[in-house]
GROMACS .gro file of N, CA and C in nm:
model
  186
    1UNK      N    1   0.096  -0.117   0.002
    1UNK     CA    2   0.008  -0.002  -0.003
    1UNK      C    3   0.091   0.120  -0.011
    2UNK      N    4   0.061   0.221  -0.084
    2UNK     CA    5   0.144   0.335  -0.095
    2UNK      C    6   0.128   0.429   0.038
    3UNK      N    7   0.232   0.517   0.054
    3UNK     CA    8   0.235   0.599   0.168
    3UNK      C    9   0.115   0.690   0.163
    4UNK      N   10   0.073   0.740   0.037
    4UNK     CA   11  -0.037   0.830   0.030
    4UNK      C   12  -0.163   0.772   0.092
    5UNK      N   13  -0.195   0.646   0.055
    5UNK     CA   14  -0.324   0.583   0.103
    5UNK      C   15  -0.313   0.567   0.261
    6UNK      N   16  -0.191   0.533   0.316
    6UNK     CA   17  -0.177   0.523   0.453
    6UNK      C   18  -0.204   0.664   0.526
    7UNK      N   19  -0.152   0.767   0.473
    7UNK     CA   20  -0.174   0.896   0.530
    7UNK      C   21  -0.325   0.933   0.523
    8UNK      N   22  -0.405   0.899   0.411
    8UNK     CA   23  -0.537   0.928   0.388
    8UNK      C   24  -0.615   0.846   0.507
    9UNK      N   25  -0.578   0.719   0.524
    9UNK     CA   26  -0.648   0.635   0.622
    9UNK      C   27  -0.629   0.683   0.765
   10UNK      N   28  -0.508   0.724   0.792
   10UNK     CA   29  -0.482   0.774   0.926
   10UNK      C   30  -0.552   0.904   0.952
   11UNK      N   31  -0.557   0.991   0.849
   11UNK     CA   32  -0.635   1.130   0.858
   11UNK      C   33  -0.785   1.096   0.879
   12UNK      N   34  -0.836   0.994   0.813
   12UNK     CA   35  -0.974   0.959   0.826
   12UNK      C   36  -1.006   0.899   0.968
   13UNK      N   37  -0.912   0.817   1.021
   13UNK     CA   38  -0.920   0.770   1.153
   13UNK      C   39  -0.922   0.882   1.255
   14UNK      N   40  -0.825   0.968   1.239
   14UNK     CA   41  -0.816   1.085   1.332
   14UNK      C   42  -0.956   1.168   1.339
   15UNK      N   43  -1.008   1.190   1.217
   15UNK     CA   44  -1.141   1.270   1.201
   15UNK      C   45  -1.251   1.191   1.268
   16UNK      N   46  -1.260   1.060   1.240
   16UNK     CA   47  -1.368   0.986   1.304
   16UNK      C   48  -1.356   0.974   1.457
   17UNK      N   49  -1.239   0.937   1.501
   17UNK     CA   50  -1.213   0.926   1.641
   17UNK      C   51  -1.242   1.062   1.714
   18UNK      N   52  -1.186   1.166   1.649
   18UNK     CA   53  -1.208   1.301   1.721
   18UNK      C   54  -1.356   1.338   1.719
   19UNK      N   55  -1.427   1.315   1.618
   19UNK     CA   56  -1.568   1.341   1.619
   19UNK      C   57  -1.643   1.269   1.719
   20UNK      N   58  -1.612   1.132   1.728
   20UNK     CA   59  -1.674   1.043   1.829
   20UNK      C   60  -1.646   1.090   1.976
   21UNK      N   61  -1.521   1.125   2.000
   21UNK     CA   62  -1.482   1.168   2.142
   21UNK      C   63  -1.549   1.300   2.177
   22UNK      N   64  -1.552   1.386   2.071
   22UNK     CA   65  -1.609   1.514   2.101
   22UNK      C   66  -1.764   1.505   2.129
   23UNK      N   67  -1.837   1.419   2.048
   23UNK     CA   68  -1.975   1.398   2.080
   23UNK      C   69  -1.999   1.325   2.205
   24UNK      N   70  -1.920   1.236   2.237
   24UNK     CA   71  -1.928   1.159   2.370
   24UNK      C   72  -1.901   1.249   2.485
   25UNK      N   73  -1.798   1.334   2.481
   25UNK     CA   74  -1.773   1.426   2.586
   25UNK      C   75  -1.890   1.526   2.609
   26UNK      N   76  -1.937   1.575   2.498
   26UNK     CA   77  -2.052   1.675   2.508
   26UNK      C   78  -2.173   1.612   2.573
   27UNK      N   79  -2.202   1.478   2.533
   27UNK     CA   80  -2.319   1.410   2.583
   27UNK      C   81  -2.309   1.383   2.717
   28UNK      N   82  -2.191   1.314   2.760
   28UNK     CA   83  -2.162   1.259   2.898
   28UNK      C   84  -2.140   1.374   3.001
   29UNK      N   85  -2.058   1.454   2.971
   29UNK     CA   86  -2.004   1.545   3.065
   29UNK      C   87  -2.045   1.698   3.041
   30UNK      N   88  -2.115   1.716   2.932
   30UNK     CA   89  -2.164   1.846   2.895
   30UNK      C   90  -2.041   1.955   2.897
   31UNK      N   91  -1.935   1.904   2.843
   31UNK     CA   92  -1.818   1.990   2.830
   31UNK      C   93  -1.831   2.059   2.696
   32UNK      N   94  -1.807   2.187   2.703
   32UNK     CA   95  -1.805   2.273   2.581
   32UNK      C   96  -1.676   2.273   2.512
   33UNK      N   97  -1.661   2.199   2.401
   33UNK     CA   98  -1.537   2.202   2.329
   33UNK      C   99  -1.521   2.310   2.220
   34UNK      N  100  -1.601   2.414   2.242
   34UNK     CA  101  -1.586   2.534   2.150
   34UNK      C  102  -1.461   2.611   2.197
   35UNK      N  103  -1.408   2.577   2.316
   35UNK     CA  104  -1.288   2.639   2.371
   35UNK      C  105  -1.164   2.586   2.285
   36UNK      N  106  -1.092   2.683   2.212
   36UNK     CA  107  -0.996   2.644   2.119
   36UNK      C  108  -0.892   2.550   2.178
   37UNK      N  109  -0.848   2.580   2.296
   37UNK     CA  110  -0.741   2.498   2.356
   37UNK      C  111  -0.777   2.362   2.386
   38UNK      N  112  -0.918   2.338   2.417
   38UNK     CA  113  -0.965   2.197   2.444
   38UNK      C  114  -0.964   2.135   2.315
   39UNK      N  115  -1.007   2.182   2.203
   39UNK     CA  116  -1.007   2.118   2.075
   39UNK      C  117  -0.861   2.086   2.034
   40UNK      N  118  -0.768   2.173   2.063
   40UNK     CA  119  -0.636   2.160   2.021
   40UNK      C  120  -0.577   2.034   2.107
   41UNK      N  121  -0.605   2.027   2.230
   41UNK     CA  122  -0.559   1.917   2.309
   41UNK      C  123  -0.614   1.785   2.269
   42UNK      N  124  -0.747   1.783   2.239
   42UNK     CA  125  -0.802   1.664   2.190
   42UNK      C  126  -0.739   1.611   2.054
   43UNK      N  127  -0.727   1.709   1.969
   43UNK     CA  128  -0.662   1.672   1.842
   43UNK      C  129  -0.530   1.614   1.853
   44UNK      N  130  -0.440   1.676   1.940
   44UNK     CA  131  -0.311   1.617   1.969
   44UNK      C  132  -0.314   1.477   2.026
   45UNK      N  133  -0.406   1.463   2.128
   45UNK     CA  134  -0.432   1.334   2.187
   45UNK      C  135  -0.461   1.228   2.088
   46UNK      N  136  -0.563   1.251   2.003
   46UNK     CA  137  -0.604   1.162   1.906
   46UNK      C  138  -0.499   1.128   1.808
   47UNK      N  139  -0.421   1.235   1.756
   47UNK     CA  140  -0.326   1.216   1.659
   47UNK      C  141  -0.208   1.128   1.722
   48UNK      N  142  -0.169   1.155   1.845
   48UNK     CA  143  -0.066   1.080   1.902
   48UNK      C  144  -0.106   0.930   1.915
   49UNK      N  145  -0.231   0.901   1.958
   49UNK     CA  146  -0.280   0.761   1.962
   49UNK      C  147  -0.280   0.697   1.824
   50UNK      N  148  -0.329   0.764   1.723
   50UNK     CA  149  -0.327   0.713   1.586
   50UNK      C  150  -0.188   0.684   1.542
   51UNK      N  151  -0.094   0.782   1.560
   51UNK     CA  152   0.042   0.752   1.517
   51UNK      C  153   0.101   0.643   1.594
   52UNK      N  154   0.076   0.626   1.722
   52UNK     CA  155   0.132   0.510   1.800
   52UNK      C  156   0.080   0.379   1.745
   53UNK      N  157  -0.052   0.369   1.712
   53UNK     CA  158  -0.108   0.251   1.653
   53UNK      C  159  -0.050   0.218   1.530
   54UNK      N  160  -0.022   0.326   1.444
   54UNK     CA  161   0.033   0.309   1.310
   54UNK      C  162   0.165   0.260   1.318
   55UNK      N  163   0.244   0.305   1.408
   55UNK     CA  164   0.394   0.270   1.421
   55UNK      C  165   0.395   0.127   1.471
   56UNK      N  166   0.302   0.091   1.559
   56UNK     CA  167   0.295  -0.049   1.612
   56UNK      C  168   0.272  -0.151   1.487
   57UNK      N  169   0.177  -0.117   1.405
   57UNK     CA  170   0.140  -0.202   1.286
   57UNK      C  171   0.241  -0.203   1.178
   58UNK      N  172   0.325  -0.090   1.174
   58UNK     CA  173   0.424  -0.078   1.076
   58UNK      C  174   0.554  -0.168   1.125
   59UNK      N  175   0.565  -0.165   1.251
   59UNK     CA  176   0.681  -0.229   1.311
   59UNK      C  177   0.674  -0.378   1.334
   60UNK      N  178   0.605  -0.444   1.239
   60UNK     CA  179   0.595  -0.591   1.244
   60UNK      C  180   0.734  -0.657   1.229
   61UNK      N  181   0.764  -0.763   1.303
   61UNK     CA  182   0.892  -0.830   1.292
   61UNK      C  183   0.928  -0.877   1.150
   62UNK      N  184   1.041  -0.850   1.101
   62UNK     CA  185   1.080  -0.900   0.957
   62UNK      C  186   1.136  -1.039   0.968
   0.00000   0.00000   0.00000
């Protein structure tokens, strides 16, 4: 699989997970994520998790 498609898939995962977390947080805890730093923090958190999972799957033993 080309690098382009991997990046597209990772970006899609980040978008989906971020949307799900944001919705869940708003429903459960009534947290207002309109605050820019809260959104920034969540995006970083989700991106780090996705990159970690991606690196794990890439790093399969040869």
